[in-house]
Amino acid sequence: MLTVDHLRKRLPDGKLLLRDINFSVGEGEFVAILGLSGTGKTILLRCINRLTTPDGGEIVLTDNGSSLNITESNAGEIREVRRRIGMIFQGFNLVKRRSVIENVLIGKLGRISVVRSLMRRFEDGDVEMAHRALSRVGILDLADRRAGTLSGGEQQRVAIARSIVQDPCLLLADEPVANLDPTTAEVVMNHLRSISVDNGISALAVLHQPELARKYATRVLGVRDGVIVYDGDARLSDDDFELIYGGNNA
Amino acid sequence: MLKNRYVVPVLFLLFFIWSIICTGFSIRDLIEGVPNLSNFLGCMFPPAWDAFVPLISPAIETIQMAFLGTVFAVALSVPVALLAANNITPSKHVKVFARSIIAFTRTVPDIVFALIFVSAVGLGPVPGILALAIHSVGMLGKLYAEAIEEVDPGPVEAVEAVGAGKLQAVYYAVLPQVTPSFVASTLYRFDINVRSSIVLGLVGAGGIGFELIMAMRLFRYHEMLTILIIIFIVVMLSEWASNSIRAHIIGEEVLK
Ligand SMILES: Nc1ncnc2c1ncn2[C@@H]1O[C@H](COP(=O)(O)OP(=O)(O)OP(=O)(O)O)[C@@H](O)[C@H]1O
Ligand SMILES: [Mg+2]
């Protein structure tokens, strides 16, 4: 479970981008984040796995009864936090010159020693898990292809397989279907939804289509002007829509 | 405006004339030297073919010097480049230190390193190898660091986002991205090192260059010509080899 409390984040130019963000994500929830371009949705996700350092507030991740305070973690603790949080990037962020299976195994790097990983000595169980993850997203036949040669939809599924292998308790996804055609987008959203349900992983996904949020999310957060302006049902009314996206600033 | 236009050409001309006067460069000396030169070349003909076979082993030694010098240079340059690259360096002080190493090794000519090492460890190929290894860090470290700074940060973040450390991120996300450019720079440096190792032989650092200076001192002009022919073959062969490796690797890139 994730709790975000009074989160603040300034841009390098001093502008207060996230003013006061408060929300929580319960176990097994699939929460969609909606909001105008440039409101700081990506930065919000990056604060949660500490790719960015927040300027104030508190983020706490509770996993199996143990609580990790993300905002107060030192370097070693940040790595522990990141092990438990999977991240699906908008641009896939695969290592293009490596094979698909090697990209999937990257999900295990947080849990094996530096020496082992420099020798590329993964355990048999890890390799088997990577194969299972690939077959789960339907691209086992691509295991030995160079990642750079895959289509966008295939690359996004490799990124999902990487997160499955990582076995996190929370999955962050930043516009996971932004570059995909409508049919492929549905396929990818279905995979995300099913690993959330089957593996009991909470998910927090930035989306740009309210229809996808209605179809796949259990809850919606609307971000605007640095605060959460909507937190509730995934079926948005016209007023809710106006609140999040409307022309005249609330 | 009009004045500014003439400043550079006038300065150029003045410096040109000054240099000609100070260095005593004269066309007349050059013309008068031609008979000496042709006399000298005449002395070299024909090449001493019987010296050819015994010279093969120093020629191979020259290539081996260049090869080992380049290999050791790569081993030194990769860590230095990682510490010097803006996006990987652990701290600003480390970066400045690494960049100083690169600047220093590039500024000091390899022949100076060779002279120092010859007086330290004596005549032979070893000081030549050390000189090439250290001087090459100046170029390879710089080119490698530039390549590292140009990598796509996305995959590096993705590796760090699963809880992996910096070293793992470098190994899994940075090195794959820079391999083609590292290979190209290294082959280019190998070509340079083959030629440099001949020159280093002249100051006693082994190989075919050492044979050349010995032949010259002992006035064995026919043997000198044989050596020049061998040098020509060595340079052509090594460039052909590095070109085919390059073509092979680039071909592979295009295919995949
Ligand atoms: N490193 C940075 N330096 C300065 N400004 C930044 C930086 N990163 C992001 N920003 C600014 O912060 C704002 C929010 O960025 P962010 O990427 O979080 O938006 P977003 O809500 O994800 O938008 P989109 O829907 O277009 O992806 C933008 O105005 C962006 O220009
Ligand atoms: Mg974004």
Coordinates of C-alpha atoms and ligand atoms in Angstrom, one line a residue:
Chain A
M1 CA 0.0 0.0 0.0
L2 CA 1.2 3.5 -0.9
T3 CA 0.5 6.7 1.0
V4 CA 1.4 10.1 -0.4
D5 CA 1.1 12.9 2.1
H6 CA 1.5 16.7 1.4
L7 CA 4.0 16.0 -1.4
R8 CA 5.7 19.1 -2.8
K9 CA 8.1 19.4 -5.7
R10 CA 9.7 22.4 -7.2
L11 CA 11.2 22.8 -10.7
P12 CA 14.8 23.8 -11.0
D13 CA 13.5 27.3 -12.0
G14 CA 11.8 27.6 -8.6
K15 CA 8.2 27.1 -9.8
L16 CA 6.2 25.0 -7.3
L17 CA 4.9 22.3 -9.7
L18 CA 3.4 19.9 -7.1
R19 CA 1.9 22.0 -4.3
D20 CA 0.1 19.6 -2.0
I21 CA -0.5 16.0 -3.3
N22 CA -2.4 13.7 -1.0
F23 CA -3.7 10.2 -1.9
S24 CA -3.2 6.6 -1.2
V25 CA -3.3 3.4 -3.2
G26 CA -4.7 0.3 -1.5
E27 CA -3.7 -3.3 -2.1
G28 CA -4.7 -4.6 -5.5
E29 CA -6.1 -1.3 -6.7
F30 CA -5.6 -0.1 -10.2
V31 CA -5.5 3.7 -10.1
A32 CA -5.4 5.9 -13.2
I33 CA -3.9 9.4 -13.0
L34 CA -5.4 11.9 -15.4
G35 CA -4.4 15.5 -16.0
L36 CA -3.4 18.0 -18.6
S37 CA 0.0 17.8 -20.2
G38 CA 2.6 19.5 -18.1
T39 CA 0.8 19.2 -14.8
G40 CA 3.6 17.0 -13.3
K41 CA 2.2 13.5 -13.6
T42 CA 5.5 12.1 -14.8
I43 CA 7.4 13.9 -12.0
L44 CA 4.9 12.6 -9.5
L45 CA 5.7 9.0 -10.5
R46 CA 9.4 9.8 -10.4
C47 CA 9.1 11.1 -6.9
I48 CA 7.5 7.8 -5.8
N49 CA 10.5 5.6 -6.9
R50 CA 13.0 8.4 -6.1
L51 CA 14.3 9.0 -9.6
T52 CA 13.5 12.5 -8.5
T53 CA 13.9 13.9 -4.9
P54 CA 10.7 15.6 -3.6
D55 CA 11.0 19.0 -1.8
G56 CA 8.6 18.1 1.0
G57 CA 5.9 15.8 2.3
E58 CA 6.0 12.1 2.9
I59 CA 5.7 9.0 0.8
V60 CA 5.3 5.6 2.6
L61 CA 5.2 2.2 1.0
T62 CA 3.8 -0.6 3.1
D63 CA 4.6 -4.1 1.9
N64 CA 3.9 -7.3 3.9
G65 CA 3.5 -5.3 7.1
S66 CA 6.8 -3.5 6.8
S67 CA 6.8 0.2 6.1
L68 CA 9.4 2.0 4.0
N69 CA 9.6 5.8 4.2
I70 CA 10.5 6.7 0.7
T71 CA 11.1 10.4 1.3
E72 CA 13.6 9.8 4.1
S73 CA 15.5 7.0 2.5
N74 CA 19.3 7.0 2.1
A75 CA 21.0 5.6 -1.0
G76 CA 20.8 2.0 0.2
E77 CA 17.2 2.3 1.3
I78 CA 16.3 3.9 -2.0
R79 CA 17.5 0.7 -3.8
E80 CA 15.4 -1.4 -1.4
V81 CA 12.4 0.8 -2.2
R82 CA 13.0 0.6 -6.0
R83 CA 13.2 -3.2 -5.8
R84 CA 9.6 -3.2 -4.7
I85 CA 8.3 -0.7 -7.2
G86 CA 8.1 -1.6 -10.9
M87 CA 8.2 1.2 -13.5
I88 CA 6.9 1.1 -17.1
F89 CA 8.3 4.0 -19.0
Q90 CA 6.5 5.8 -21.8
G91 CA 9.5 5.3 -24.1
F92 CA 9.9 1.6 -23.1
N93 CA 13.6 2.3 -22.1
L94 CA 14.9 -1.1 -23.3
V95 CA 18.6 -1.7 -24.0
K96 CA 18.2 -1.9 -27.8
R97 CA 21.3 -3.7 -28.6
R98 CA 20.6 -6.6 -26.2
S99 CA 18.3 -9.5 -26.7
V100 CA 14.8 -9.5 -25.4
I101 CA 15.5 -12.1 -22.7
E102 CA 18.5 -10.1 -21.4
N103 CA 16.2 -7.1 -21.1
V104 CA 13.7 -9.1 -19.2
L105 CA 16.4 -10.4 -16.8
I106 CA 17.3 -6.8 -16.0
G107 CA 14.3 -6.9 -13.7
K108 CA 16.3 -9.3 -11.5
L109 CA 19.4 -7.0 -11.2
G110 CA 18.2 -5.4 -7.9
R111 CA 18.3 -8.8 -6.2
I112 CA 21.6 -10.4 -7.3
S113 CA 25.1 -9.4 -6.3
V114 CA 27.2 -7.0 -8.4
V115 CA 29.8 -9.8 -9.0
R116 CA 27.1 -12.2 -10.2
S117 CA 25.5 -9.6 -12.5
L118 CA 28.9 -8.6 -14.0
M119 CA 29.5 -12.3 -14.9
R120 CA 25.9 -12.5 -16.2
R121 CA 25.3 -15.4 -13.9
F122 CA 21.6 -15.5 -13.4
E123 CA 20.1 -18.5 -11.6
D124 CA 18.2 -21.1 -13.7
G125 CA 15.1 -20.2 -11.8
D126 CA 15.5 -16.6 -13.0
V127 CA 15.9 -17.5 -16.6
E128 CA 12.8 -19.8 -16.4
M129 CA 10.9 -16.9 -14.7
A130 CA 11.9 -14.6 -17.6
H131 CA 10.6 -17.1 -20.1
R132 CA 7.3 -17.5 -18.3
A133 CA 6.9 -13.7 -18.1
L134 CA 7.5 -13.5 -21.9
S135 CA 5.0 -16.2 -22.6
R136 CA 2.5 -14.5 -20.3
V137 CA 2.6 -11.4 -22.5
G138 CA 2.5 -13.5 -25.6
I139 CA 6.0 -12.9 -27.1
L140 CA 8.0 -15.9 -26.0
D141 CA 9.0 -16.5 -29.7
L142 CA 10.9 -13.1 -29.6
A143 CA 13.1 -14.1 -26.7
D144 CA 16.4 -14.1 -28.7
R145 CA 15.7 -11.1 -30.9
R146 CA 17.5 -7.8 -30.4
A147 CA 15.2 -5.5 -28.5
G148 CA 15.8 -2.6 -30.9
T149 CA 14.3 -4.6 -33.8
L150 CA 10.9 -5.0 -32.1
S151 CA 7.7 -2.9 -32.8
G152 CA 6.5 -0.4 -30.2
G153 CA 3.8 -2.8 -28.9
E154 CA 6.3 -5.6 -28.6
Q155 CA 8.8 -3.4 -26.8
Q156 CA 6.2 -2.3 -24.3
R157 CA 5.3 -6.0 -23.6
V158 CA 9.1 -6.7 -23.0
A159 CA 9.0 -3.8 -20.5
I160 CA 6.0 -5.4 -18.8
A161 CA 7.7 -8.7 -18.7
R162 CA 10.7 -7.0 -17.1
S163 CA 8.4 -5.7 -14.3
I164 CA 6.8 -9.1 -13.9
V165 CA 10.3 -10.6 -13.3
Q166 CA 11.1 -7.9 -10.8
D167 CA 8.1 -9.0 -8.8
P168 CA 7.2 -5.6 -7.2
C169 CA 4.3 -4.8 -4.9
L170 CA 3.5 -1.6 -6.7
L171 CA 3.7 -0.9 -10.4
L172 CA 4.0 2.6 -11.8
A173 CA 3.2 3.1 -15.5
D174 CA 3.8 6.4 -17.4
E175 CA 1.5 6.6 -20.4
P176 CA 2.0 2.9 -21.1
V177 CA 0.0 2.9 -24.3
A178 CA 0.7 6.4 -25.6
N179 CA 2.6 5.3 -28.7
L180 CA 0.4 2.3 -29.5
D181 CA -2.6 1.8 -31.9
P182 CA -6.0 1.3 -30.2
T183 CA -6.0 -2.5 -30.6
T184 CA -2.4 -2.9 -29.3
A185 CA -3.2 -0.5 -26.5
E186 CA -6.1 -2.7 -25.3
V187 CA -3.7 -5.7 -25.4
V188 CA -1.1 -3.9 -23.3
M189 CA -3.8 -2.6 -20.9
N190 CA -5.2 -6.1 -20.5
H191 CA -1.7 -7.4 -19.6
L192 CA -1.2 -4.6 -17.0
R193 CA -4.6 -5.3 -15.5
S194 CA -4.2 -9.0 -15.3
I195 CA -0.8 -8.9 -13.6
S196 CA -2.2 -6.4 -11.1
V197 CA -5.2 -8.8 -10.4
D198 CA -3.3 -12.1 -10.6
N199 CA -0.2 -11.1 -8.7
G200 CA -1.9 -8.8 -6.3
I201 CA 0.2 -5.8 -7.4
S202 CA -1.2 -2.3 -6.9
A203 CA -0.9 -0.2 -10.0
L204 CA -0.7 3.5 -10.6
A205 CA -0.9 4.4 -14.3
V206 CA -0.8 7.8 -16.0
L207 CA -3.3 7.7 -18.9
H208 CA -4.4 10.2 -21.4
Q209 CA -7.7 8.6 -22.4
P210 CA -10.5 8.7 -19.9
E211 CA -12.2 5.8 -21.8
L212 CA -9.2 3.6 -21.0
A213 CA -9.3 4.7 -17.3
R214 CA -13.0 3.8 -17.2
K215 CA -12.4 0.4 -18.7
Y216 CA -9.4 -0.7 -16.7
A217 CA -9.0 1.4 -13.6
T218 CA -10.7 0.9 -10.2
R219 CA -10.3 4.5 -9.3
V220 CA -9.2 7.8 -10.9
L221 CA -7.0 10.6 -9.6
G222 CA -7.2 13.9 -11.4
V223 CA -4.2 16.2 -11.0
R224 CA -4.4 19.9 -11.7
D225 CA -2.4 23.0 -10.6
G226 CA -0.3 20.9 -8.2
V227 CA -3.1 19.3 -6.3
I228 CA -5.4 16.3 -6.6
V229 CA -8.7 17.8 -7.8
Y230 CA -10.5 14.5 -8.3
D231 CA -10.2 11.2 -6.4
G232 CA -13.0 8.8 -7.0
D233 CA -14.9 6.5 -9.4
A234 CA -13.4 5.6 -12.7
R235 CA -16.6 6.7 -14.5
L236 CA -16.2 10.4 -14.8
S237 CA -19.2 12.6 -15.0
D238 CA -19.1 15.6 -17.3
D239 CA -18.5 17.8 -14.3
D240 CA -15.6 15.7 -13.2
F241 CA -14.2 15.8 -16.7
E242 CA -14.5 19.6 -16.7
L243 CA -12.8 19.7 -13.3
I244 CA -9.7 17.9 -14.6
Y245 CA -9.5 19.1 -18.1
G246 CA -11.8 22.1 -18.4
G247 CA -10.9 25.4 -20.0
N248 CA -11.4 28.0 -17.2
N249 CA -9.0 27.4 -14.3
A250 CA -10.7 26.2 -11.2
Chain B
M1 CA 35.2 46.9 -41.1
L2 CA 37.6 47.3 -44.0
K3 CA 40.5 47.2 -41.6
N4 CA 39.3 44.1 -39.8
R5 CA 39.1 42.2 -43.0
Y6 CA 42.9 42.7 -43.6
V7 CA 44.0 41.9 -40.0
V8 CA 44.2 38.2 -40.3
P9 CA 45.8 37.9 -43.8
V10 CA 48.4 40.6 -42.8
L11 CA 49.2 38.8 -39.5
F12 CA 49.5 35.5 -41.4
L13 CA 51.9 37.0 -44.0
L14 CA 54.0 38.7 -41.3
F15 CA 54.3 35.5 -39.3
F16 CA 55.1 33.5 -42.5
I17 CA 58.0 35.9 -43.5
W18 CA 59.3 36.0 -39.9
S19 CA 59.3 32.2 -39.7
I20 CA 61.1 31.9 -43.1
I21 CA 63.8 34.3 -42.0
C22 CA 64.3 32.8 -38.5
T23 CA 64.4 29.1 -39.6
G24 CA 66.7 29.9 -42.5
F25 CA 64.4 28.2 -45.0
S26 CA 65.7 28.7 -48.5
I27 CA 64.7 27.3 -51.9
R28 CA 68.3 27.6 -53.0
D29 CA 69.5 25.2 -50.2
L30 CA 66.7 22.9 -51.3
I31 CA 67.8 22.9 -54.9
E32 CA 71.4 22.5 -54.0
G33 CA 70.5 19.6 -51.8
V34 CA 68.8 17.6 -54.6
P35 CA 72.1 16.0 -55.9
N36 CA 72.9 14.9 -52.4
L37 CA 69.5 13.5 -52.0
S38 CA 69.6 11.6 -55.2
N39 CA 73.1 10.4 -54.3
F40 CA 71.7 9.1 -51.0
L41 CA 68.8 7.4 -52.7
G42 CA 71.2 6.0 -55.3
C43 CA 73.2 4.4 -52.5
M44 CA 70.1 2.7 -51.2
F45 CA 69.4 0.9 -54.5
P46 CA 69.0 -2.0 -54.8
P47 CA 67.4 -3.1 -51.6
A48 CA 69.2 -5.8 -49.7
W49 CA 66.9 -8.7 -50.2
D50 CA 68.9 -11.1 -48.1
A51 CA 68.1 -8.9 -45.1
F52 CA 64.4 -9.2 -45.8
V53 CA 63.7 -12.5 -43.9
P54 CA 65.7 -11.7 -40.7
L55 CA 63.7 -8.4 -40.6
I56 CA 60.3 -10.1 -40.5
S57 CA 60.6 -10.8 -36.8
P58 CA 61.3 -7.1 -35.8
A59 CA 58.4 -6.1 -38.1
I60 CA 56.1 -8.5 -36.2
E61 CA 57.5 -7.1 -33.0
T62 CA 56.4 -3.6 -34.1
I63 CA 52.8 -4.8 -34.7
Q64 CA 52.8 -6.6 -31.4
M65 CA 54.0 -3.5 -29.6
A66 CA 51.1 -1.5 -31.2
F67 CA 48.7 -4.3 -30.4
L68 CA 49.7 -4.6 -26.7
G69 CA 49.9 -0.8 -26.3
T70 CA 46.4 -0.5 -27.6
V71 CA 45.0 -3.3 -25.5
F72 CA 46.5 -1.8 -22.3
A73 CA 45.3 1.6 -23.4
V74 CA 41.7 0.3 -23.7
A75 CA 41.9 -1.2 -20.2
L76 CA 43.1 2.1 -18.8
S77 CA 40.8 4.3 -20.8
V78 CA 37.5 2.7 -20.1
P79 CA 37.5 3.4 -16.3
V80 CA 39.1 6.8 -16.8
A81 CA 36.4 7.7 -19.4
L82 CA 33.6 6.5 -17.1
L83 CA 34.9 8.8 -14.3
A84 CA 35.3 11.7 -16.7
A85 CA 31.8 11.5 -18.3
N86 CA 29.4 14.0 -16.9
N87 CA 26.5 11.5 -16.7
I88 CA 28.4 8.7 -14.9
T89 CA 31.1 10.4 -12.7
P90 CA 30.5 9.9 -9.0
S91 CA 31.5 13.5 -8.2
K92 CA 32.8 16.7 -9.6
H93 CA 36.3 16.2 -8.1
V94 CA 36.7 12.8 -9.5
K95 CA 35.6 14.2 -12.9
V96 CA 38.3 16.9 -12.8
F97 CA 40.9 14.3 -11.8
A98 CA 40.0 12.0 -14.6
R99 CA 40.0 14.8 -17.1
S100 CA 43.4 15.9 -15.9
I101 CA 44.7 12.4 -16.6
I102 CA 43.3 12.6 -20.1
A103 CA 44.7 16.0 -20.8
F104 CA 48.1 15.1 -19.4
T105 CA 48.5 11.9 -21.3
R106 CA 47.4 13.6 -24.5
T107 CA 49.7 16.6 -24.1
V108 CA 52.9 14.6 -23.4
P109 CA 54.1 13.1 -26.7
D110 CA 54.5 9.3 -26.8
I111 CA 58.2 9.7 -27.7
V112 CA 58.8 11.6 -24.4
F113 CA 57.1 8.8 -22.5
A114 CA 59.3 6.3 -24.5
L115 CA 62.5 8.2 -23.6
I116 CA 61.6 8.2 -19.9
F117 CA 60.7 4.5 -19.9
V118 CA 63.8 3.5 -21.9
S119 CA 66.0 5.1 -19.3
A120 CA 63.9 3.4 -16.6
V121 CA 63.6 -0.2 -17.9
G122 CA 66.2 -0.2 -20.7
L123 CA 66.1 -0.7 -24.4
G124 CA 63.5 -3.0 -26.0
P125 CA 59.8 -3.1 -26.9
V126 CA 58.5 -2.9 -23.3
P127 CA 59.1 0.9 -22.9
G128 CA 57.5 1.4 -26.3
I129 CA 54.4 -0.6 -25.2
L130 CA 54.1 1.4 -22.0
A131 CA 54.6 4.7 -23.8
L132 CA 51.8 3.8 -26.4
A133 CA 49.5 2.6 -23.6
I134 CA 49.8 5.7 -21.6
H135 CA 49.8 8.3 -24.4
S136 CA 46.7 6.6 -26.1
V137 CA 44.7 7.2 -22.9
G138 CA 44.7 10.9 -23.9
M139 CA 42.8 10.2 -27.1
L140 CA 40.8 7.1 -26.2
G141 CA 39.7 8.4 -22.9
K142 CA 38.4 11.6 -24.5
L143 CA 36.6 9.8 -27.3
Y144 CA 35.1 7.2 -25.0
A145 CA 33.9 9.8 -22.5
E146 CA 32.2 11.7 -25.3
A147 CA 30.5 8.5 -26.5
I148 CA 29.3 7.8 -22.9
E149 CA 27.9 11.3 -22.5
E150 CA 25.8 10.7 -25.6
V151 CA 24.0 7.6 -24.5
D152 CA 20.2 7.5 -24.1
P153 CA 19.6 8.0 -20.4
G154 CA 16.3 6.1 -20.5
P155 CA 17.7 2.5 -20.3
V156 CA 20.1 3.6 -17.6
E157 CA 17.2 4.9 -15.5
A158 CA 15.3 1.7 -16.2
V159 CA 18.1 -0.4 -14.8
E160 CA 18.4 1.9 -11.8
A161 CA 14.7 1.8 -11.3
V162 CA 14.7 -1.9 -10.5
G163 CA 17.0 -1.2 -7.6
A164 CA 20.3 -2.0 -9.3
G165 CA 23.5 -0.1 -8.5
K166 CA 25.5 2.3 -10.6
L167 CA 28.0 -0.4 -11.7
Q168 CA 25.3 -2.7 -12.9
A169 CA 23.6 0.2 -14.8
V170 CA 26.9 1.0 -16.5
Y171 CA 27.4 -2.7 -17.5
Y172 CA 23.9 -3.4 -18.6
A173 CA 22.8 -0.1 -20.1
V174 CA 25.8 2.1 -20.9
L175 CA 28.3 -0.3 -22.3
P176 CA 26.0 -1.9 -24.9
Q177 CA 25.1 1.6 -26.2
V178 CA 28.8 2.7 -26.6
T179 CA 30.3 -0.6 -28.0
P180 CA 30.2 0.4 -31.7
S181 CA 31.8 3.8 -31.1
F182 CA 34.4 2.3 -28.7
V183 CA 35.4 -0.3 -31.4
A184 CA 35.7 2.4 -34.1
S185 CA 37.8 4.6 -31.9
T186 CA 40.0 1.7 -30.8
L187 CA 40.7 0.6 -34.3
Y188 CA 41.6 4.1 -35.3
R189 CA 44.0 4.4 -32.4
F190 CA 45.5 1.0 -33.4
D191 CA 46.4 2.4 -36.8
I192 CA 48.0 5.4 -35.3
N193 CA 49.9 3.2 -32.8
V194 CA 51.4 1.0 -35.6
R195 CA 53.0 4.1 -37.1
S196 CA 54.0 5.5 -33.7
S197 CA 55.6 2.2 -32.6
I198 CA 57.9 2.5 -35.7
V199 CA 59.0 6.0 -34.6
L200 CA 59.4 4.9 -31.0
G201 CA 61.8 2.2 -32.2
L202 CA 64.1 5.1 -33.3
V203 CA 64.7 6.0 -29.7
G204 CA 65.5 2.4 -28.7
A205 CA 62.1 1.0 -28.1
G206 CA 62.5 -2.1 -30.2
G207 CA 60.8 -3.3 -33.4
I208 CA 61.5 -2.3 -37.0
G209 CA 62.1 1.3 -36.1
F210 CA 65.1 0.3 -34.0
E211 CA 66.5 -1.7 -37.0
L212 CA 66.1 1.4 -39.1
I213 CA 68.1 3.7 -36.9
M214 CA 70.8 1.0 -36.4
A215 CA 71.1 0.5 -40.2
M216 CA 71.3 4.3 -40.6
R217 CA 74.1 4.6 -38.0
L218 CA 76.1 1.8 -39.6
F219 CA 75.6 3.3 -43.1
R220 CA 73.9 0.1 -44.4
Y221 CA 71.9 1.9 -47.0
H222 CA 70.7 -1.1 -48.9
E223 CA 69.3 -2.6 -45.7
M224 CA 67.6 0.8 -45.0
L225 CA 65.6 0.5 -48.2
T226 CA 64.6 -3.0 -47.3
I227 CA 63.4 -1.8 -44.0
L228 CA 61.4 1.1 -45.6
I229 CA 59.7 -1.5 -47.9
I230 CA 58.8 -3.6 -44.9
I231 CA 57.4 -0.6 -43.0
F232 CA 55.3 0.1 -46.0
I233 CA 54.0 -3.5 -46.0
V234 CA 53.4 -3.4 -42.2
V235 CA 51.3 -0.2 -42.4
M236 CA 49.3 -1.4 -45.3
L237 CA 48.6 -4.7 -43.7
S238 CA 47.5 -3.3 -40.4
E239 CA 45.2 -0.7 -42.0
W240 CA 43.7 -3.4 -44.1
A241 CA 43.2 -5.6 -41.0
S242 CA 41.5 -2.8 -39.0
N243 CA 39.4 -1.8 -42.0
S244 CA 38.1 -5.3 -42.5
I245 CA 37.2 -5.6 -38.8
R246 CA 35.4 -2.2 -39.0
A247 CA 33.5 -3.3 -42.1
H248 CA 32.6 -6.6 -40.5
I249 CA 31.2 -4.9 -37.4
I250 CA 29.4 -2.1 -39.2
G251 CA 27.9 -4.7 -41.6
E252 CA 26.6 -6.6 -38.6
E253 CA 25.1 -3.3 -37.2
V254 CA 23.2 -2.7 -40.5
L255 CA 21.9 -6.2 -40.7
K256 CA 20.5 -6.4 -37.2
Ligands
LIG1 N1 14.4 18.5 -15.4 C1 13.4 19.5 -15.6 N2 13.8 20.8 -15.6 C2 12.9 21.8 -15.8 N3 11.6 21.6 -16.0 C3 11.2 20.3 -16.0 C4 12.0 19.2 -15.8 N4 11.3 18.1 -15.9 C5 10.1 18.5 -16.1 N5 10.0 19.8 -16.2 C6 8.7 20.6 -16.4 O1 7.8 20.2 -15.4 C7 6.5 20.2 -15.9 C8 5.8 18.9 -15.7 O2 6.5 17.8 -16.3 P1 5.9 16.4 -16.4 O3 6.7 15.6 -17.4 O4 5.8 15.8 -15.1 O5 4.5 16.6 -17.0 P2 3.3 15.6 -17.4 O6 2.2 15.9 -16.5 O7 3.9 14.2 -17.3 O8 3.0 15.9 -18.9 P3 2.7 15.0 -20.1 O9 1.2 14.6 -20.0 O10 2.9 15.9 -21.3 O11 3.6 13.8 -20.1 C9 6.7 20.5 -17.4 O12 6.3 21.9 -17.6 C10 8.1 20.3 -17.7 O13 8.6 21.2 -18.7
MG2 MG 4.5 12.7 -18.7

